[in-house]
Amino acid sequence: MVTIKELPREEYLLKGHAACAGCGPSIAIRLLFKALGNKVIMVVPACCTTVIQGPYPYTSVAVPLQNILFESTAAAASGIVAALRQRKMEDITVIGWAGDGGTVDIGIQALSGAAERETNFIYICYDNEAYGNTGMQRSGATPYGAWTTTTPSGKRERKKDMPFIMAAHRIPYVATACPSYPIDFVEKMRKARDIKGTKYIHILAPCPTGWRYDANKTVELGRLAVQTGLWALYEIEYGKFKLNSPSDRLVDKAKRKPVKEYLQLQGRFRNLTEEDINRIQQWVDEDWERYRKLTSNSLSDATLHGKI
Amino acid sequence: MAQMIIDTANHIAGYAAKAARVKVVAAYPITPQTTVVEKIADFVENGEMDAEYIRVESEHSAMVACIAAAAAGVRTFTATSAHGLALMHEALHWASGSRLPVVMAVVNRAMGAPWSIWSDFSDSLSQRDTGWIQFYCADNQEVFDTIIQAYKLCEDERVFLPAMVCLEGFILSHTYMPVKIPEQKEIDDFLPPYRCGWILDVNRPLSHANLVSPDWYMEFRYMIQEAMENAKQLIPKIDKDYGKRFGFEYGGLLEKYKCDDADLVLVTMGTMASDAKIAVDSLRKEGLKVGVARVRVFRPFPTEEIAKLAEQTKMLATIDRHISFGMEGFLSSEIKASLYNKKNRPLLTGFIAGLGGRDVTSETIKKIAKKSLKQMHAGKVEKETEWVDLRE
Ligand SMILES: Cc1ncc(C[n+]2csc(CCOP(=O)(O)OP(=O)(O)O)c2C)c(N)n1
Ligand code: SF4
């Protein structure tokens, strides 16, 4: 296990970048580079990170970075991985870094294709649960009930379960993370680097601008998402599902905080009724029932890979 | 020793990619392009070609994978057609904007609806403004030679742009013709290892293609325009040099046939020029002074060559295998635009022919020529655009 003190001092996300104050995704980028260093090539589609880099001729990212079309992160990574193999430079880690829109909506085709081709790269979806770049429209990852500019009275559909969709591709590594838990985050990035094949990591990254909360509460909101069980930290390694600390103890319902504690801190959930909140609570409880089953089954042959 | 083979233009495109020592191929199948990428798959699997073959899930991804691989430092190739090319449209801009020398074979096919798998140029001509260099071939030998020439051109630091090498579906793609394939060493001498203007390098990190403010965007566009102008200068030189080494030369940007003393020149592209040559030979026997000019490179457009040609003839008749709805064929428009500021412009008339694979024979072209000559003698153009052999 790493400790915070052992993380490198070098910064590859430089000072003066253009993210909003309190931006969760920018904390995640910083941690990502701390975990993996600078022997990486990064692919970024249209998203908030396009802006975070800052405008030409400047950049706030001190690793080689290819900006690419919105729906194309995984296709671009495929090209880079192939080129590096031809050049015998396979020690460089290729990272696709895309928002939830660029992943679960418009980019899913390229990502699914790359995963099926067993492309050797890490794909990270940083999920701020809306289209931040274009001003907070709903995405397939926006949760039920959330205000966005295209769901002004709250989204009526549930969030797409992208990590399980990726697990169904039988890739060697799927994980969830959250920058509010930096050690867990860093360890997962490093583990992903050392596994060959397609690795998918879905991180929940709170966004004060879109979620409507005070910029100083980003880390706290990430923690609450985990503590309420709305966001479970887990890994699916070669099909085996495993809850990670601090989520593992939450199988016991009594240890989970009520989702209301998380929801009420955010302006985007202002319109939720009691009934909505109960419904969300029920869905969370159902999810945990599923996690519980997967956890106990994982010791037997009924791994995800076998079942799907 | 050079090798003579008899094969289809699609397979020949595969041979050219191999001869160019392409390192990454990313492709998605579409009729009539499929046999290009099947040939390459064979080459890669039997070890004749040391390349990565990415079997992507769409043409959009094929183009993006080529762009990214080119950025990561290797020579790339893909091929597509019609709807595949249209799906790539967004990425085509990204390739030229990134100044990456991706080369692609485009097997021309008509666009739907309704579905048509036969040839016309509406697919590639619709990509006119994407910043890609566009070659149009007239036979299988030219397909091979042009793909090699395209890499040489695109990887020149004065250009650094992508190029499409267009060939008509079925007419060339599935027709067997004899082709001379030079020895690998001779190709290597002509075409040095891959070069591009910038690269994704962990030792020299850069953010490529990040946001630019209005302070800079225009300069980037201007540089592409300059590169196109440079390509205009380089294409005839590369073609000549190639001709000296390998024996095949195509007139650079514009191929002329019996134009020197011609009163009427038929201007066209691709294989229609071959039928036009046959028509001209026959018309000459009747004592009619007709020539053919084949626009081999559509972008950059051979403006100066067209102007020079116009000085010495009385009439130009364009035959377009394409229509820009609400206007006319692109070739007609481009030729008019090339001549606007010239004195003593010849008469201009335009014909639309061969859409969706409709056969255009030398007899049809003779009819076009005679119609044009009548107008030339009358000193007046009857119609700006006439559709040929249209069903009533
Ligand atoms: C083909 C295409 N459609 C739409 C857009 C406009 N667009 C740019 S970024 C974006 C939303 C990005 O959202 P997400 O992927 O969630 O990342 P975030 O901005 O939240 O970081 C959209 C719709 C685009 N660039 N390309
Ligand atoms: S909108 Fe949200 S995700 Fe985007 S930069 Fe601002 S805080 Fe970060």
CSV table of N, CA and C in Angstrom, one decimal, chain A residues 188-254:
chain,number,residue,atom,x,y,z
A,188,LYS,N,-5.2,1.8,-7.8
A,188,LYS,CA,-5.9,1.3,-8.9
A,188,LYS,C,-5.2,1.7,-10.3
A,189,MET,N,-4.7,2.9,-10.3
A,189,MET,CA,-4.1,3.4,-11.6
A,189,MET,C,-2.8,2.5,-11.8
A,190,ARG,N,-2.1,2.3,-10.7
A,190,ARG,CA,-0.8,1.5,-10.9
A,190,ARG,C,-1.1,0.1,-11.2
A,191,LYS,N,-2.1,-0.5,-10.6
A,191,LYS,CA,-2.4,-1.8,-10.9
A,191,LYS,C,-2.9,-2.0,-12.3
A,192,ALA,N,-3.7,-1.0,-12.8
A,192,ALA,CA,-4.1,-1.0,-14.2
A,192,ALA,C,-2.9,-0.9,-15.1
A,193,ARG,N,-1.9,-0.1,-14.8
A,193,ARG,CA,-0.8,0.0,-15.6
A,193,ARG,C,-0.1,-1.3,-15.8
A,194,ASP,N,0.0,-2.1,-14.8
A,194,ASP,CA,0.8,-3.3,-14.8
A,194,ASP,C,0.0,-4.5,-15.4
A,195,ILE,N,-1.2,-4.4,-15.7
A,195,ILE,CA,-2.0,-5.5,-16.3
A,195,ILE,C,-2.0,-5.2,-17.8
A,196,LYS,N,-1.8,-6.3,-18.6
A,196,LYS,CA,-1.9,-6.1,-20.1
A,196,LYS,C,-3.3,-6.2,-20.6
A,197,GLY,N,-3.7,-5.4,-21.5
A,197,GLY,CA,-5.0,-5.5,-22.1
A,197,GLY,C,-5.8,-4.2,-21.8
A,198,THR,N,-7.1,-4.2,-22.0
A,198,THR,CA,-7.9,-3.0,-21.8
A,198,THR,C,-8.3,-2.9,-20.4
A,199,LYS,N,-8.0,-1.8,-19.8
A,199,LYS,CA,-8.3,-1.5,-18.4
A,199,LYS,C,-9.3,-0.3,-18.4
A,200,TYR,N,-10.4,-0.5,-17.7
A,200,TYR,CA,-11.4,0.6,-17.6
A,200,TYR,C,-11.6,1.0,-16.2
A,201,ILE,N,-11.4,2.3,-15.9
A,201,ILE,CA,-11.6,2.8,-14.6
A,201,ILE,C,-12.6,4.0,-14.6
A,202,HIS,N,-13.6,3.8,-13.9
A,202,HIS,CA,-14.7,4.8,-13.9
A,202,HIS,C,-14.6,5.6,-12.6
A,203,ILE,N,-14.3,6.9,-12.7
A,203,ILE,CA,-14.2,7.7,-11.4
A,203,ILE,C,-15.3,8.7,-11.3
A,204,LEU,N,-15.8,8.7,-10.1
A,204,LEU,CA,-16.8,9.8,-9.8
A,204,LEU,C,-16.1,11.0,-9.4
A,205,ALA,N,-16.2,12.1,-10.1
A,205,ALA,CA,-15.5,13.3,-9.8
A,205,ALA,C,-16.5,14.5,-9.7
A,206,PRO,N,-16.7,14.9,-8.4
A,206,PRO,CA,-17.7,15.9,-8.2
A,206,PRO,C,-17.3,17.3,-8.9
A,207,CYS,N,-18.4,18.0,-9.3
A,207,CYS,CA,-18.2,19.2,-10.1
A,207,CYS,C,-19.1,20.3,-9.5
A,208,PRO,N,-18.4,21.2,-8.8
A,208,PRO,CA,-19.2,22.2,-8.1
A,208,PRO,C,-20.1,23.0,-9.0
A,209,THR,N,-19.6,23.3,-10.2
A,209,THR,CA,-20.3,24.1,-11.2
A,209,THR,C,-21.6,23.4,-11.6
A,210,GLY,N,-21.5,22.1,-11.8
A,210,GLY,CA,-22.7,21.4,-12.3
A,210,GLY,C,-23.6,20.9,-11.2
A,211,TRP,N,-23.0,20.6,-10.1
A,211,TRP,CA,-23.8,20.0,-9.1
A,211,TRP,C,-24.4,21.0,-8.1
A,212,ARG,N,-23.9,22.2,-8.2
A,212,ARG,CA,-24.4,23.3,-7.5
A,212,ARG,C,-24.1,23.2,-6.0
A,213,TYR,N,-22.8,23.2,-5.6
A,213,TYR,CA,-22.5,23.2,-4.2
A,213,TYR,C,-21.2,24.1,-4.1
A,214,ASP,N,-20.9,24.4,-2.8
A,214,ASP,CA,-19.7,25.3,-2.6
A,214,ASP,C,-18.4,24.6,-3.0
A,215,ALA,N,-17.6,25.4,-3.7
A,215,ALA,CA,-16.4,24.8,-4.3
A,215,ALA,C,-15.5,24.1,-3.2
A,216,ASN,N,-15.6,24.5,-1.9
A,216,ASN,CA,-14.7,23.8,-0.9
A,216,ASN,C,-15.2,22.5,-0.5
A,217,LYS,N,-16.3,22.0,-1.0
A,217,LYS,CA,-16.9,20.8,-0.6
A,217,LYS,C,-16.7,19.6,-1.5
A,218,THR,N,-15.8,19.7,-2.5
A,218,THR,CA,-15.6,18.7,-3.5
A,218,THR,C,-15.2,17.3,-2.8
A,219,VAL,N,-14.2,17.4,-2.0
A,219,VAL,CA,-13.7,16.1,-1.4
A,219,VAL,C,-14.8,15.5,-0.5
A,220,GLU,N,-15.4,16.4,0.3
A,220,GLU,CA,-16.5,15.9,1.1
A,220,GLU,C,-17.6,15.2,0.4
A,221,LEU,N,-18.0,15.8,-0.8
A,221,LEU,CA,-19.1,15.2,-1.6
A,221,LEU,C,-18.7,13.9,-2.1
A,222,GLY,N,-17.4,13.8,-2.6
A,222,GLY,CA,-16.9,12.5,-3.1
A,222,GLY,C,-17.0,11.4,-1.9
A,223,ARG,N,-16.7,11.8,-0.8
A,223,ARG,CA,-16.7,10.9,0.4
A,223,ARG,C,-18.2,10.5,0.7
A,224,LEU,N,-19.0,11.5,0.7
A,224,LEU,CA,-20.5,11.2,0.9
A,224,LEU,C,-21.0,10.3,-0.1
A,225,ALA,N,-20.6,10.4,-1.3
A,225,ALA,CA,-21.1,9.5,-2.4
A,225,ALA,C,-20.7,8.1,-2.1
A,226,VAL,N,-19.5,7.9,-1.6
A,226,VAL,CA,-19.1,6.6,-1.2
A,226,VAL,C,-19.8,6.1,0.1
A,227,GLN,N,-19.8,7.0,1.1
A,227,GLN,CA,-20.3,6.6,2.4
A,227,GLN,C,-21.8,6.3,2.4
A,228,THR,N,-22.5,6.9,1.4
A,228,THR,CA,-24.0,6.6,1.3
A,228,THR,C,-24.2,5.3,0.5
A,229,GLY,N,-23.1,4.9,-0.2
A,229,GLY,CA,-23.3,3.7,-1.1
A,229,GLY,C,-23.7,4.1,-2.5
A,230,LEU,N,-23.9,5.4,-2.7
A,230,LEU,CA,-24.3,5.7,-4.1
A,230,LEU,C,-23.2,5.4,-5.1
A,231,TRP,N,-22.0,5.6,-4.6
A,231,TRP,CA,-20.8,5.2,-5.5
A,231,TRP,C,-20.0,4.2,-4.7
A,232,ALA,N,-20.0,3.0,-5.2
A,232,ALA,CA,-19.3,1.9,-4.6
A,232,ALA,C,-17.9,1.8,-5.2
A,233,LEU,N,-16.9,1.6,-4.3
A,233,LEU,CA,-15.5,1.4,-4.8
A,233,LEU,C,-15.3,-0.1,-4.9
A,234,TYR,N,-15.1,-0.5,-6.2
A,234,TYR,CA,-14.8,-1.9,-6.4
A,234,TYR,C,-13.9,-2.2,-7.6
A,235,GLU,N,-13.5,-3.4,-7.7
A,235,GLU,CA,-12.7,-3.8,-8.8
A,235,GLU,C,-13.3,-5.1,-9.4
A,236,ILE,N,-13.2,-5.3,-10.7
A,236,ILE,CA,-13.6,-6.5,-11.3
A,236,ILE,C,-12.3,-7.0,-12.1
A,237,GLU,N,-11.5,-7.9,-11.4
A,237,GLU,CA,-10.3,-8.3,-11.9
A,237,GLU,C,-10.4,-9.7,-12.6
A,238,TYR,N,-10.1,-9.8,-13.8
A,238,TYR,CA,-10.3,-11.0,-14.6
A,238,TYR,C,-11.7,-11.6,-14.2
A,239,GLY,N,-12.7,-10.7,-14.1
A,239,GLY,CA,-14.1,-11.2,-13.9
A,239,GLY,C,-14.4,-11.4,-12.4
A,240,LYS,N,-13.5,-11.2,-11.6
A,240,LYS,CA,-13.8,-11.4,-10.1
A,240,LYS,C,-14.1,-10.1,-9.5
A,241,PHE,N,-15.3,-10.0,-8.9
A,241,PHE,CA,-15.7,-8.8,-8.3
A,241,PHE,C,-15.2,-8.7,-6.9
A,242,LYS,N,-14.7,-7.5,-6.5
A,242,LYS,CA,-14.3,-7.3,-5.1
A,242,LYS,C,-14.5,-5.9,-4.7
A,243,LEU,N,-15.2,-5.7,-3.6
A,243,LEU,CA,-15.4,-4.4,-3.0
A,243,LEU,C,-14.1,-4.0,-2.3
A,244,ASN,N,-13.8,-2.7,-2.4
A,244,ASN,CA,-12.5,-2.2,-1.8
A,244,ASN,C,-12.9,-1.4,-0.6
A,245,SER,N,-12.0,-1.3,0.3
A,245,SER,CA,-12.1,-0.4,1.5
A,245,SER,C,-12.2,1.0,0.9
A,246,PRO,N,-13.0,1.9,1.4
A,246,PRO,CA,-13.9,1.8,2.5
A,246,PRO,C,-15.3,1.3,2.1
A,247,SER,N,-15.5,0.8,0.9
A,247,SER,CA,-16.9,0.4,0.6
A,247,SER,C,-17.2,-1.0,1.1
A,248,ASP,N,-16.2,-1.8,1.3
A,248,ASP,CA,-16.5,-3.2,1.6
A,248,ASP,C,-17.4,-3.4,2.9
A,249,ARG,N,-17.2,-2.5,3.9
A,249,ARG,CA,-18.0,-2.6,5.1
A,249,ARG,C,-19.4,-2.2,4.9
A,250,LEU,N,-19.7,-1.5,3.8
A,250,LEU,CA,-21.0,-1.0,3.6
A,250,LEU,C,-22.0,-2.0,3.1
A,251,VAL,N,-21.6,-3.3,2.9
A,251,VAL,CA,-22.5,-4.3,2.6
A,251,VAL,C,-23.6,-4.4,3.7
A,252,ASP,N,-23.1,-4.1,4.9
A,252,ASP,CA,-24.0,-4.0,6.0
A,252,ASP,C,-24.8,-2.7,5.9
A,253,LYS,N,-26.1,-2.8,5.6
A,253,LYS,CA,-26.9,-1.6,5.4
A,253,LYS,C,-26.8,-0.5,6.5
A,254,ALA,N,-26.7,-1.0,7.7
A,254,ALA,CA,-26.6,-0.1,8.8
A,254,ALA,C,-25.4,0.8,8.8
